[in-house]
PDB file of C-alpha atoms in Angstrom:
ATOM      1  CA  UNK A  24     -75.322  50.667 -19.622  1.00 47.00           C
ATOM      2  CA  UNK A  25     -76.084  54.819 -19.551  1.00 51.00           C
ATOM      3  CA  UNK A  26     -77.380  54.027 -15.914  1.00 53.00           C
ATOM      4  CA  UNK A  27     -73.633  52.603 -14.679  1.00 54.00           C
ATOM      5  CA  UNK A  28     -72.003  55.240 -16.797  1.00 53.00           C
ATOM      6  CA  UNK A  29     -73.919  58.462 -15.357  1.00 57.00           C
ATOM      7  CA  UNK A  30     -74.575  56.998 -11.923  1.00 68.00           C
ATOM      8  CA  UNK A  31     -70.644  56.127 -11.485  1.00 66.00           C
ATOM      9  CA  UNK A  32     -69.655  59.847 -10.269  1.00 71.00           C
ATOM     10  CA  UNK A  33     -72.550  59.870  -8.254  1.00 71.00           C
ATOM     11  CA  UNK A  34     -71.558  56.728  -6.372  1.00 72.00           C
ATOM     12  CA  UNK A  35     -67.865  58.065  -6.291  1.00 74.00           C
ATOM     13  CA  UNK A  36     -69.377  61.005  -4.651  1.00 72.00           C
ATOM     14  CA  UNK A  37     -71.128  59.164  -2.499  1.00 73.00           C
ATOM     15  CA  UNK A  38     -68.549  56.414  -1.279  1.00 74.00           C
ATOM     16  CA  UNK A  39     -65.978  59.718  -1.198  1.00 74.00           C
ATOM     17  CA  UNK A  40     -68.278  61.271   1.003  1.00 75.00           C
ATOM     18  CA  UNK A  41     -69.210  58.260   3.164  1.00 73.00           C
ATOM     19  CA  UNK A  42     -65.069  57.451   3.751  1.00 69.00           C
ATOM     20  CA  UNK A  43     -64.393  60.757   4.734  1.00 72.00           C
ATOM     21  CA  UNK A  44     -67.418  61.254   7.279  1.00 74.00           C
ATOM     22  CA  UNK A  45     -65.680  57.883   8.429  1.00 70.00           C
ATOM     23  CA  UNK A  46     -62.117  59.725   9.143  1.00 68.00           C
ATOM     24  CA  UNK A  47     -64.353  62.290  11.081  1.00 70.00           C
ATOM     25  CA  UNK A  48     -66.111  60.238  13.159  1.00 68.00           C
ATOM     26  CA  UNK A  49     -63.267  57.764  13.985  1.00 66.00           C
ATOM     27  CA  UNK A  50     -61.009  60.239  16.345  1.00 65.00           C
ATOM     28  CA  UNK A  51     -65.199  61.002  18.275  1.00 63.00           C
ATOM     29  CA  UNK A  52     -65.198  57.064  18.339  1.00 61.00           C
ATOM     30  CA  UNK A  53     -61.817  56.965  20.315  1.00 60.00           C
ATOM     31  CA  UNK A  54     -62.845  59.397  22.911  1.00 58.00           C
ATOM     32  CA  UNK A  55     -66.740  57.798  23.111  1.00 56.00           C
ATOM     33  CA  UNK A  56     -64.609  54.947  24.102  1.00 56.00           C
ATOM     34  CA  UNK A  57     -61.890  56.090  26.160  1.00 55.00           C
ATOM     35  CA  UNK A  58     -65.189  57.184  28.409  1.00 53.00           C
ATOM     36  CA  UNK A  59     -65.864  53.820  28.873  1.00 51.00           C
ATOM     37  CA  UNK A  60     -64.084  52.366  31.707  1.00 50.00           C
ATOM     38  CA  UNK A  61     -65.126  48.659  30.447  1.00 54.00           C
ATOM     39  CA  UNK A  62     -65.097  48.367  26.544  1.00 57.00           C
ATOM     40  CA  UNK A  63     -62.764  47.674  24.274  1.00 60.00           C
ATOM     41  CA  UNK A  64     -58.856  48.445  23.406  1.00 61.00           C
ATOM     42  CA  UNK A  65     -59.487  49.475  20.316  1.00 62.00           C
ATOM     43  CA  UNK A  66     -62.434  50.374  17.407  1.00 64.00           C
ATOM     44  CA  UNK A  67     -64.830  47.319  16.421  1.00 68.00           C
ATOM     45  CA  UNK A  68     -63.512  45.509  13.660  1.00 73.00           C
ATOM     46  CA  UNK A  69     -66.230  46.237  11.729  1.00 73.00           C
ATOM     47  CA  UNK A  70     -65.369  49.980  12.085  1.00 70.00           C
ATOM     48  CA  UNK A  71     -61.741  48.908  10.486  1.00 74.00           C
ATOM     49  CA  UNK A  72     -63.357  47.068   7.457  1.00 81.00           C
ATOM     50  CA  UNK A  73     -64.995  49.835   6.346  1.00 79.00           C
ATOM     51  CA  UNK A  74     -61.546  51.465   5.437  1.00 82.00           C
ATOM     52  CA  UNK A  75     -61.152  48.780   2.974  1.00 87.00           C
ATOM     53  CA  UNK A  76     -65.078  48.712   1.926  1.00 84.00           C
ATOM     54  CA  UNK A  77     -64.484  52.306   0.454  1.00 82.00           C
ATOM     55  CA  UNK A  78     -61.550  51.782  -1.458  1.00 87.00           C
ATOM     56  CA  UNK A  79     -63.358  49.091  -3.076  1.00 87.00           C
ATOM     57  CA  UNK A  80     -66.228  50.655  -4.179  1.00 83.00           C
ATOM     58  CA  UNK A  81     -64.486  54.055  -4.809  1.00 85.00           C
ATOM     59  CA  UNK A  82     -62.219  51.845  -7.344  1.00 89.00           C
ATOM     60  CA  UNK A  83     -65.011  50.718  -9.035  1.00 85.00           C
ATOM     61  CA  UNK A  84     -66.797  54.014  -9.223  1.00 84.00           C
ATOM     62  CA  UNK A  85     -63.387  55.539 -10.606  1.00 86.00           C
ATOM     63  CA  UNK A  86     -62.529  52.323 -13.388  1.00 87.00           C
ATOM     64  CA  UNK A  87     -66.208  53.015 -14.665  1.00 82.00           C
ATOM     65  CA  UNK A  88     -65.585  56.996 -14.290  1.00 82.00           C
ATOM     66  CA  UNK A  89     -62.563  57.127 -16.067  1.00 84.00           C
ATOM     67  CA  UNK A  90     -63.615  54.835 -19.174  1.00 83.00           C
ATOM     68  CA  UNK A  91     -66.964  57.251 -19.662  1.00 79.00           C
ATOM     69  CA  UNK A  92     -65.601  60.608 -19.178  1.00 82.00           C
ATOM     70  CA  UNK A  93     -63.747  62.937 -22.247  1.00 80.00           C
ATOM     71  CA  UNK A  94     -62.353  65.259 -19.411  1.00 82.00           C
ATOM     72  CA  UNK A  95     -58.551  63.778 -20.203  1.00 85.00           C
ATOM     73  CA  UNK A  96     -57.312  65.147 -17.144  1.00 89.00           C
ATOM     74  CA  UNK A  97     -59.814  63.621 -14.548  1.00 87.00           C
ATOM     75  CA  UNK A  98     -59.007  60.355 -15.338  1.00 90.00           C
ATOM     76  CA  UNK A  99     -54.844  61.049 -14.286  1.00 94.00           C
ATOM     77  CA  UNK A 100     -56.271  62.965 -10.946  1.00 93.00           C
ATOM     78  CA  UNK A 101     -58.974  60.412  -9.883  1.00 91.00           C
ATOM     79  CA  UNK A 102     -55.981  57.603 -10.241  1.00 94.00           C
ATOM     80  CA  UNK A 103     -53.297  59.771  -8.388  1.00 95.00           C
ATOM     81  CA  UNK A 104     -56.076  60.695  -5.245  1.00 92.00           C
ATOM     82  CA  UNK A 105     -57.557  56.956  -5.161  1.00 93.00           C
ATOM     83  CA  UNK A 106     -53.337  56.046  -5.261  1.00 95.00           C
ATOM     84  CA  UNK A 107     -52.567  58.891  -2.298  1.00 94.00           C
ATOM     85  CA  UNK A 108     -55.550  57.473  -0.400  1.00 90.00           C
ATOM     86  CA  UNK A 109     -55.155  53.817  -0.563  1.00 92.00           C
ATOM     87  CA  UNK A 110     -51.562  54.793   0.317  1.00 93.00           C
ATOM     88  CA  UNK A 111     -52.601  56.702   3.457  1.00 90.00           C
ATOM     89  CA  UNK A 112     -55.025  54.326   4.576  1.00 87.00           C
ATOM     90  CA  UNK A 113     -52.431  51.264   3.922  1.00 90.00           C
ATOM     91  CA  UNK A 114     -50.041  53.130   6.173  1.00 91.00           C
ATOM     92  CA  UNK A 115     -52.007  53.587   8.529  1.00 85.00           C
ATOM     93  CA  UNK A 116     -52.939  49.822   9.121  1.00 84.00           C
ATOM     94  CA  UNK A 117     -49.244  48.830   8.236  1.00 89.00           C
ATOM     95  CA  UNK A 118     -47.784  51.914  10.293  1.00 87.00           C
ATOM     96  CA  UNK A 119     -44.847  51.828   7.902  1.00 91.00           C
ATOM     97  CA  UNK A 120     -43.884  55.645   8.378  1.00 90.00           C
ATOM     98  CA  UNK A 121     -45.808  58.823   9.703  1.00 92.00           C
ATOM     99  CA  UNK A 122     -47.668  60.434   8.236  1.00 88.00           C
ATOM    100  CA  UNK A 123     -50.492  62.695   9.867  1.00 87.00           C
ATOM    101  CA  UNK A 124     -54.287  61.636  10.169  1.00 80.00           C
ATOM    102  CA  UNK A 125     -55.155  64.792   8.596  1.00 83.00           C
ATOM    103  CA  UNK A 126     -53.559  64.168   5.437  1.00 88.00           C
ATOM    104  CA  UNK A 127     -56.518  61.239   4.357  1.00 84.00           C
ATOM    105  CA  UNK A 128     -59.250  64.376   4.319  1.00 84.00           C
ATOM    106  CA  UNK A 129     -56.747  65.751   0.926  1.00 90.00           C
ATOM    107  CA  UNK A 130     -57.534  62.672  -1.376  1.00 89.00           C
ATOM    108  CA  UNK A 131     -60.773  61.989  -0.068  1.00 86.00           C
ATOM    109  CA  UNK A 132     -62.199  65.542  -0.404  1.00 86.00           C
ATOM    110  CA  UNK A 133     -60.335  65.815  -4.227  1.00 89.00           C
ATOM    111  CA  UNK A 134     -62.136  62.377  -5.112  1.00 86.00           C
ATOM    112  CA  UNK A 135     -65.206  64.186  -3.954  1.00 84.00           C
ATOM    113  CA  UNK A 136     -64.806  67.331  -5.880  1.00 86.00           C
ATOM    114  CA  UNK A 137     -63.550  65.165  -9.113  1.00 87.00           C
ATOM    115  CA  UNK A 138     -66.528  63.623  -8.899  1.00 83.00           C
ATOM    116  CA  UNK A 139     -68.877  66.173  -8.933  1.00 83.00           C
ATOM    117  CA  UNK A 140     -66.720  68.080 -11.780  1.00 86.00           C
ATOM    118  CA  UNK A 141     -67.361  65.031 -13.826  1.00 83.00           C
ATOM    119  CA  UNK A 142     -70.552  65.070 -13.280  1.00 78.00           C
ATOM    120  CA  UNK A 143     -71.608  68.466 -14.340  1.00 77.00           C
ATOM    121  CA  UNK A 144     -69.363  68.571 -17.190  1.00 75.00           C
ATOM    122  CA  UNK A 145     -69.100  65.282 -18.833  1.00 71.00           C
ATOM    123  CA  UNK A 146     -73.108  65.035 -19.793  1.00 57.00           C
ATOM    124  CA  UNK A 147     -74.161  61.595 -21.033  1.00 55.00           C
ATOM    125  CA  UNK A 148     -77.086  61.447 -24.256  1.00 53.00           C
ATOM    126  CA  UNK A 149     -76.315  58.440 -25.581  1.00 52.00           C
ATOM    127  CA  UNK A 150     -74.825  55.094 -24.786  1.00 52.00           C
ATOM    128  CA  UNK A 151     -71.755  56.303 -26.088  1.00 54.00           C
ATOM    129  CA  UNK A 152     -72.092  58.577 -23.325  1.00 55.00           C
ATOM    130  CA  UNK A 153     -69.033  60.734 -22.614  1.00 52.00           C
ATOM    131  CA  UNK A 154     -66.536  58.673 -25.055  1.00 47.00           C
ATOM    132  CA  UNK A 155     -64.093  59.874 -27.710  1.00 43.00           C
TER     133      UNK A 155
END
């Protein structure tokens, strides 16, 4: 159980970190594309799932975060960025209103840096680890 409790941050970090090389590379994707005369209309469906893969495994890595850590006001902050991002993303499939591409990099990079804060400074001895 101390395994899942200290290695949740680090695969928040990681899935964080993974989703928002994934905004980067999706606008170099377009124009790789747009170069060829012959492919597609649009990105590989499998590029499209993986939108949805990281919100499921950064949920995970938050619910397990956020019952382990004593920080009180992580727990409110990784919520409200895994809410702004799902949001973001959502609209973005849904095109419900507009909002600029640029805005996913702000909840993806605070989910990174909450993360790693909760990492350093919620340390884990026992299997109690990080609990009131």
């Amino acid at each position: 159980m101390i395994l899942i409790k200290q290695k949740s941050d680090i695969l928040g970090t990681f899935a964080s970190s993974l989703c928002l090389v994934h905004c980067i590379a999706t606008p170099f994707l377009f124009l790789a594309q747009a170069g060829a005369a012959n492919c597609c209309d649009g990105p590989p469906t499998w590029w499209k799932f993986m939108d949805y893969l990281f919100l499921a495994i950064s949920f995970f890595a938050i619910l397990w975060s956020t019952k382990t850590t004593t920080l009180t006001f992580i727990k409110p902050l990784m919520w409200l960025s895994y809410i702004m991002l799902s949001i973001v993303i959502l609209n973005e499939k849904l095109e419900l209103f507009y909002i600029p591409e640029a805005v996913v990099y702000i909840p993806a990079v605070g989910l990174i840096i909450l993360h790693l804060y909760n990492r350093k400074f919620c340390k884990c001895n026992t299997d109690k680890c990080c609990i009131h």
